[in-house]
Amino acid sequence: MAEKNYSTAEIQEVATSIRKQILGVALKTGGCYLAQACSSADIIAALYTRVMNLGPSIGCWEPIPFPGVPGPDNMDYQRGSAYNGAPAADKDRFFVSCCHYASVIYCALAATGRISPDCMDKFNVDGWNMEMIGAEHSPGFENTAGSLGQTVSIAAGTAHARKRRGDTGRVFALLGDGELQEGQTWECIQTAGYYGLDNFIVIIDANGQQVEGKIEDQMAIEPLITRFESFGAACVSVDGHDIDAFATAFDTHHEGRPLVVIARTRGTTGVPPLEKHWPFLHFVRIPDAERAEFQAVYDAM
């Protein structure tokens, strides 16, 4: 539950602004994780504006220089989680496992007043905290991710500790569907089910693609609902581009069980020229011959 009451139209505007900014990055630099923005913009916009109960940001309004790697003499740097509010027993926490979605998180923070609207000027600029791949110091990130299955496990452990402590706040974890090919992810869900972590909520951006192309051509992961339920979770599948349906999914009864929301998405949503390149969209480089086509989409947003 955001501090402001956003209408569905306003949430859609946030999602569109995310896609436009990241398309702009692709046009300016020649490439970025554009398809991930296309698939997840509605999801992340809805999470920040309607679903999650976060406190006001306590992060610096402007991006800051890279604070250095964590170590015994460097543990007081500003955490990326500061942008999701101060830790509190009644507030939610948000873990992002798919760390290459960093630009989407930054743009969502900017669109919801948690960081400067000009923050993307420092995106992927050497010496700043706005990295292309999110880490523990990156705005909106709780921890360094990358090794599949680890962030969702950290999130589940956090949910377990919070439940034992009696906190009422929930723990959300965002994953890509390619991460469901990793065994540790399923061990995590099984553990969360065993311990009855109904304060633990997993969101899957199920866009059907991974580095090598279609997920189903690399290692099939369906039937997801049956699999998640068999591991002890409640599970619901929705259209990830239908903001109201997605937000309502979190009302699914799951007492005594973690909840998994599978958001079915497409990595070309809002940017039709990407269709000709699907499913090889992990990192999008805009060909010179198609630049005018992509620019026209940007101008129309």
GROMACS .gro file of C-alpha atoms in nm:
model
  301
    1MET     CA    1   0.000   0.000   0.000
    2ALA     CA    2   0.170   0.315  -0.123
    3GLU     CA    3   0.162   0.649   0.055
    4LYS     CA    4  -0.044   0.784  -0.235
    5ASN     CA    5  -0.356   0.613  -0.369
    6TYR     CA    6  -0.277   0.544  -0.735
    7SER     CA    7  -0.554   0.475  -0.983
    8THR     CA    8  -0.509   0.202  -1.241
    9ALA     CA    9  -0.453   0.469  -1.507
   10GLU     CA   10  -0.182   0.631  -1.296
   11ILE     CA   11  -0.011   0.297  -1.240
   12GLN     CA   12  -0.017   0.242  -1.615
   13GLU     CA   13   0.146   0.581  -1.659
   14VAL     CA   14   0.423   0.473  -1.421
   15ALA     CA   15   0.472   0.154  -1.623
   16THR     CA   16   0.480   0.346  -1.951
   17SER     CA   17   0.735   0.589  -1.810
   18ILE     CA   18   0.955   0.294  -1.712
   19ARG     CA   19   0.943   0.147  -2.062
   20LYS     CA   20   1.004   0.485  -2.225
   21GLN     CA   21   1.305   0.569  -2.011
   22ILE     CA   22   1.470   0.234  -2.074
   23LEU     CA   23   1.393   0.245  -2.446
   24GLY     CA   24   1.560   0.586  -2.436
   25VAL     CA   25   1.868   0.426  -2.278
   26ALA     CA   26   1.875   0.166  -2.555
   27LEU     CA   27   1.852   0.436  -2.822
   28LYS     CA   28   2.122   0.644  -2.656
   29THR     CA   29   2.371   0.370  -2.576
   30GLY     CA   30   2.291   0.113  -2.843
   31GLY     CA   31   2.168  -0.156  -2.606
   32CYS     CA   32   2.031  -0.250  -2.265
   33TYR     CA   33   1.798  -0.493  -2.087
   34LEU     CA   34   1.497  -0.354  -2.270
   35ALA     CA   35   1.286  -0.671  -2.293
   36GLN     CA   36   1.295  -0.711  -1.915
   37ALA     CA   37   1.150  -0.360  -1.885
   38CYS     CA   38   0.880  -0.444  -2.137
   39SER     CA   39   0.779  -0.758  -1.948
   40SER     CA   40   0.805  -0.632  -1.590
   41ALA     CA   41   0.711  -0.262  -1.599
   42ASP     CA   42   0.346  -0.325  -1.511
   43ILE     CA   43   0.445  -0.570  -1.237
   44ILE     CA   44   0.696  -0.341  -1.069
   45ALA     CA   45   0.478  -0.032  -1.109
   46ALA     CA   46   0.189  -0.213  -0.938
   47LEU     CA   47   0.413  -0.345  -0.660
   48TYR     CA   48   0.541   0.002  -0.573
   49THR     CA   49   0.210   0.184  -0.605
   50ARG     CA   50  -0.057  -0.058  -0.488
   51VAL     CA   51   0.069  -0.390  -0.351
   52MET     CA   52   0.365  -0.338  -0.118
   53ASN     CA   53   0.345  -0.151   0.212
   54LEU     CA   54   0.672   0.040   0.220
   55GLY     CA   55   0.778   0.334   0.431
   56PRO     CA   56   0.911   0.659   0.281
   57SER     CA   57   1.254   0.638   0.119
   58ILE     CA   58   1.547   0.720   0.344
   59GLY     CA   59   1.795   0.700   0.056
   60CYS     CA   60   1.984   0.998  -0.085
   61TRP     CA   61   1.769   1.190  -0.330
   62GLU     CA   62   2.046   1.200  -0.590
   63PRO     CA   63   2.262   0.904  -0.694
   64ILE     CA   64   2.583   0.871  -0.494
   65PRO     CA   65   2.936   0.762  -0.582
   66PHE     CA   66   3.006   0.390  -0.558
   67PRO     CA   67   3.069   0.327  -0.187
   68GLY     CA   68   3.315   0.041  -0.234
   69VAL     CA   69   3.274  -0.329  -0.172
   70PRO     CA   70   3.153  -0.444   0.171
   71GLY     CA   71   3.421  -0.538   0.421
   72PRO     CA   72   3.520  -0.512   0.786
   73ASP     CA   73   3.611  -0.146   0.736
   74ASN     CA   74   3.327  -0.062   0.500
   75MET     CA   75   2.990  -0.163   0.644
   76ASP     CA   76   2.833   0.178   0.698
   77TYR     CA   77   2.762   0.262   0.334
   78GLN     CA   78   2.409   0.346   0.223
   79ARG     CA   79   2.221   0.024   0.145
   80GLY     CA   80   2.007   0.007  -0.166
   81SER     CA   81   1.718  -0.104   0.053
   82ALA     CA   82   1.706   0.247   0.203
   83TYR     CA   83   1.500   0.353  -0.098
   84ASN     CA   84   1.229   0.108   0.009
   85GLY     CA   85   1.204   0.271   0.351
   86ALA     CA   86   1.349   0.210   0.694
   87PRO     CA   87   1.317  -0.145   0.832
   88ALA     CA   88   1.007  -0.167   1.049
   89ALA     CA   89   0.805  -0.456   1.190
   90ASP     CA   90   0.488  -0.349   1.009
   91LYS     CA   91   0.648  -0.267   0.673
   92ASP     CA   92   0.718  -0.494   0.379
   93ARG     CA   93   1.060  -0.572   0.233
   94PHE     CA   94   1.143  -0.627  -0.133
   95PHE     CA   95   1.415  -0.855  -0.269
   96VAL     CA   96   1.505  -0.849  -0.640
   97SER     CA   97   1.667  -1.170  -0.756
   98CYS     CA   98   1.679  -1.082  -1.127
   99CYS     CA   99   1.948  -0.817  -1.075
  100HIS     CA  100   1.967  -0.727  -1.444
  101TYR     CA  101   1.625  -0.563  -1.394
  102ALA     CA  102   1.807  -0.284  -1.208
  103SER     CA  103   1.711  -0.012  -1.456
  104VAL     CA  104   1.343  -0.102  -1.411
  105ILE     CA  105   1.375  -0.067  -1.034
  106TYR     CA  106   1.553   0.269  -1.065
  107CYS     CA  107   1.287   0.405  -1.299
  108ALA     CA  108   1.008   0.284  -1.068
  109LEU     CA  109   1.174   0.455  -0.772
  110ALA     CA  110   1.199   0.776  -0.973
  111ALA     CA  111   0.839   0.759  -1.094
  112THR     CA  112   0.711   0.713  -0.739
  113GLY     CA  113   0.916   0.989  -0.579
  114ARG     CA  114   1.176   0.775  -0.404
  115ILE     CA  115   1.479   0.906  -0.596
  116SER     CA  116   1.548   1.198  -0.826
  117PRO     CA  117   1.365   1.186  -1.162
  118ASP     CA  118   1.705   1.258  -1.319
  119CYS     CA  119   1.871   0.956  -1.157
  120MET     CA  120   1.905   0.770  -1.486
  121ASP     CA  121   2.159   1.030  -1.596
  122LYS     CA  122   2.403   0.833  -1.380
  123PHE     CA  123   2.283   0.491  -1.498
  124ASN     CA  124   2.576   0.262  -1.576
  125VAL     CA  125   2.820   0.551  -1.538
  126ASP     CA  126   3.155   0.445  -1.391
  127GLY     CA  127   3.199   0.549  -1.031
  128TRP     CA  128   2.829   0.572  -0.940
  129ASN     CA  129   2.586   0.345  -0.758
  130MET     CA  130   2.338   0.321  -1.049
  131GLU     CA  131   2.486   0.003  -1.193
  132MET     CA  132   2.337  -0.196  -1.479
  133ILE     CA  133   2.346  -0.508  -1.261
  134GLY     CA  134   2.203  -0.437  -0.915
  135ALA     CA  135   2.396  -0.503  -0.595
  136GLU     CA  136   2.358  -0.431  -0.224
  137HIS     CA  137   2.443  -0.061  -0.271
  138SER     CA  138   2.216  -0.011  -0.575
  139PRO     CA  139   1.891   0.183  -0.516
  140GLY     CA  140   1.605  -0.058  -0.441
  141PHE     CA  141   1.825  -0.364  -0.381
  142GLU     CA  142   1.858  -0.555  -0.054
  143ASN     CA  143   2.155  -0.769  -0.159
  144THR     CA  144   2.390  -0.866  -0.436
  145ALA     CA  145   2.217  -1.118  -0.661
  146GLY     CA  146   2.319  -1.305  -0.972
  147SER     CA  147   2.369  -1.665  -0.861
  148LEU     CA  148   2.024  -1.807  -0.922
  149GLY     CA  149   1.833  -1.928  -0.619
  150GLN     CA  150   2.032  -1.731  -0.365
  151THR     CA  151   1.828  -1.412  -0.335
  152VAL     CA  152   1.498  -1.596  -0.301
  153SER     CA  153   1.660  -1.805  -0.028
  154ILE     CA  154   1.782  -1.492   0.154
  155ALA     CA  155   1.431  -1.351   0.126
  156ALA     CA  156   1.277  -1.670   0.266
  157GLY     CA  157   1.522  -1.670   0.554
  158THR     CA  158   1.429  -1.310   0.626
  159ALA     CA  159   1.060  -1.404   0.620
  160HIS     CA  160   1.126  -1.691   0.860
  161ALA     CA  161   1.307  -1.462   1.105
  162ARG     CA  162   1.036  -1.198   1.081
  163LYS     CA  163   0.761  -1.453   1.140
  164ARG     CA  164   0.938  -1.587   1.449
  165ARG     CA  165   0.979  -1.232   1.574
  166GLY     CA  166   0.612  -1.152   1.522
  167ASP     CA  167   0.658  -0.885   1.254
  168THR     CA  168   0.345  -0.815   1.053
  169GLY     CA  169   0.530  -0.691   0.745
  170ARG     CA  170   0.564  -0.924   0.448
  171VAL     CA  171   0.867  -1.021   0.238
  172PHE     CA  172   0.839  -1.000  -0.140
  173ALA     CA  173   1.085  -1.158  -0.384
  174LEU     CA  174   1.090  -1.097  -0.761
  175LEU     CA  175   1.228  -1.372  -0.987
  176GLY     CA  176   1.253  -1.434  -1.357
  177ASP     CA  177   1.109  -1.761  -1.483
  178GLY     CA  178   1.451  -1.882  -1.598
  179GLU     CA  179   1.543  -1.904  -1.230
  180LEU     CA  180   1.294  -2.188  -1.194
  181GLN     CA  181   1.548  -2.411  -1.369
  182GLU     CA  182   1.768  -2.383  -1.060
  183GLY     CA  183   1.733  -2.648  -0.791
  184GLN     CA  184   1.800  -2.411  -0.501
  185THR     CA  185   1.486  -2.217  -0.591
  186TRP     CA  186   1.273  -2.526  -0.537
  187GLU     CA  187   1.455  -2.615  -0.214
  188CYS     CA  188   1.369  -2.264  -0.094
  189ILE     CA  189   0.999  -2.302  -0.180
  190GLN     CA  190   0.988  -2.643  -0.012
  191THR     CA  191   1.147  -2.498   0.303
  192ALA     CA  192   0.910  -2.198   0.305
  193GLY     CA  193   0.616  -2.434   0.271
  194TYR     CA  194   0.741  -2.658   0.551
  195TYR     CA  195   0.776  -2.364   0.790
  196GLY     CA  196   0.441  -2.214   0.689
  197LEU     CA  197   0.585  -1.881   0.578
  198ASP     CA  198   0.263  -1.711   0.477
  199ASN     CA  199   0.442  -1.376   0.507
  200PHE     CA  200   0.659  -1.475   0.210
  201ILE     CA  201   0.543  -1.381  -0.141
  202VAL     CA  202   0.724  -1.470  -0.462
  203ILE     CA  203   0.650  -1.297  -0.792
  204ILE     CA  204   0.759  -1.463  -1.117
  205ASP     CA  205   0.803  -1.251  -1.429
  206ALA     CA  206   0.712  -1.537  -1.661
  207ASN     CA  207   0.814  -1.391  -1.996
  208GLY     CA  208   0.916  -1.726  -2.144
  209GLN     CA  209   1.266  -1.621  -2.249
  210GLN     CA  210   1.623  -1.656  -2.126
  211VAL     CA  211   1.971  -1.592  -2.260
  212GLU     CA  212   1.955  -1.878  -2.510
  213GLY     CA  213   1.600  -1.807  -2.633
  214LYS     CA  214   1.275  -1.976  -2.536
  215ILE     CA  215   1.274  -2.129  -2.191
  216GLU     CA  216   1.080  -2.431  -2.315
  217ASP     CA  217   1.359  -2.500  -2.568
  218GLN     CA  218   1.626  -2.509  -2.296
  219MET     CA  219   1.460  -2.676  -1.996
  220ALA     CA  220   1.083  -2.693  -1.956
  221ILE     CA  221   0.948  -2.562  -1.625
  222GLU     CA  222   0.574  -2.620  -1.658
  223PRO     CA  223   0.327  -2.705  -1.509
  224LEU     CA  224   0.421  -2.431  -1.264
  225ILE     CA  225   0.103  -2.413  -1.057
  226THR     CA  226   0.108  -2.788  -0.992
  227ARG     CA  227   0.477  -2.780  -0.909
  228PHE     CA  228   0.456  -2.488  -0.667
  229GLU     CA  229   0.155  -2.639  -0.492
  230SER     CA  230   0.331  -2.973  -0.457
  231PHE     CA  231   0.621  -2.795  -0.287
  232GLY     CA  232   0.386  -2.643  -0.030
  233ALA     CA  233   0.300  -2.301  -0.172
  234ALA     CA  234  -0.026  -2.144  -0.277
  235CYS     CA  235   0.001  -2.037  -0.639
  236VAL     CA  236  -0.197  -1.822  -0.881
  237SER     CA  237  -0.127  -1.732  -1.244
  238VAL     CA  238  -0.238  -1.400  -1.395
  239ASP     CA  239  -0.181  -1.173  -1.691
  240GLY     CA  240   0.115  -0.966  -1.574
  241HIS     CA  241   0.010  -0.677  -1.796
  242ASP     CA  242  -0.336  -0.655  -1.639
  243ILE     CA  243  -0.264  -0.428  -1.343
  244ASP     CA  244  -0.590  -0.490  -1.161
  245ALA     CA  245  -0.572  -0.868  -1.204
  246PHE     CA  246  -0.211  -0.870  -1.089
  247ALA     CA  247  -0.281  -0.658  -0.780
  248THR     CA  248  -0.584  -0.868  -0.689
  249ALA     CA  249  -0.377  -1.188  -0.703
  250PHE     CA  250  -0.218  -1.096  -0.370
  251ASP     CA  251  -0.557  -1.136  -0.202
  252THR     CA  252  -0.538  -1.511  -0.272
  253HIS     CA  253  -0.595  -1.707   0.049
  254HIS     CA  254  -0.268  -1.866   0.161
  255GLU     CA  255  -0.280  -1.899   0.537
  256GLY     CA  256   0.005  -2.121   0.652
  257ARG     CA  257   0.168  -2.123   0.308
  258PRO     CA  258   0.389  -1.892   0.102
  259LEU     CA  259   0.219  -1.733  -0.198
  260VAL     CA  260   0.359  -1.748  -0.551
  261VAL     CA  261   0.213  -1.511  -0.812
  262ILE     CA  262   0.303  -1.611  -1.166
  263ALA     CA  263   0.274  -1.301  -1.387
  264ARG     CA  264   0.251  -1.411  -1.750
  265THR     CA  265   0.422  -1.143  -1.957
  266ARG     CA  266   0.576  -1.070  -2.294
  267GLY     CA  267   0.917  -0.909  -2.343
  268THR     CA  268   0.791  -0.701  -2.633
  269THR     CA  269   0.499  -0.528  -2.461
  270GLY     CA  270   0.485  -0.159  -2.551
  271VAL     CA  271   0.770  -0.184  -2.803
  272PRO     CA  272   0.633  -0.374  -3.108
  273PRO     CA  273   0.957  -0.365  -3.313
  274LEU     CA  274   1.101  -0.616  -3.068
  275GLU     CA  275   0.862  -0.884  -3.193
  276LYS     CA  276   1.081  -0.963  -3.493
  277HIS     CA  277   1.368  -1.047  -3.257
  278TRP     CA  278   1.177  -1.257  -3.001
  279PRO     CA  279   1.278  -1.477  -2.816
  280PHE     CA  280   1.641  -1.365  -2.841
  281LEU     CA  281   1.594  -1.055  -2.633
  282HIS     CA  282   1.807  -1.104  -2.324
  283PHE     CA  283   2.018  -0.795  -2.403
  284VAL     CA  284   1.873  -0.585  -2.681
  285ARG     CA  285   2.094  -0.401  -2.926
  286ILE     CA  286   1.903  -0.182  -3.168
  287PRO     CA  287   2.027  -0.234  -3.527
  288ASP     CA  288   2.103   0.085  -3.718
  289ALA     CA  289   1.855  -0.022  -3.985
  290GLU     CA  290   1.575  -0.032  -3.725
  291ARG     CA  291   1.668   0.274  -3.523
  292ALA     CA  292   1.404   0.498  -3.682
  293GLU     CA  293   1.136   0.238  -3.607
  294PHE     CA  294   1.231   0.224  -3.239
  295GLN     CA  295   1.263   0.603  -3.222
  296ALA     CA  296   0.908   0.636  -3.353
  297VAL     CA  297   0.781   0.415  -3.071
  298TYR     CA  298   0.970   0.626  -2.816
  299ASP     CA  299   0.830   0.950  -2.959
  300ALA     CA  300   0.474   0.811  -2.942
  301MET     CA  301   0.498   0.706  -2.576
   0.00000   0.00000   0.00000
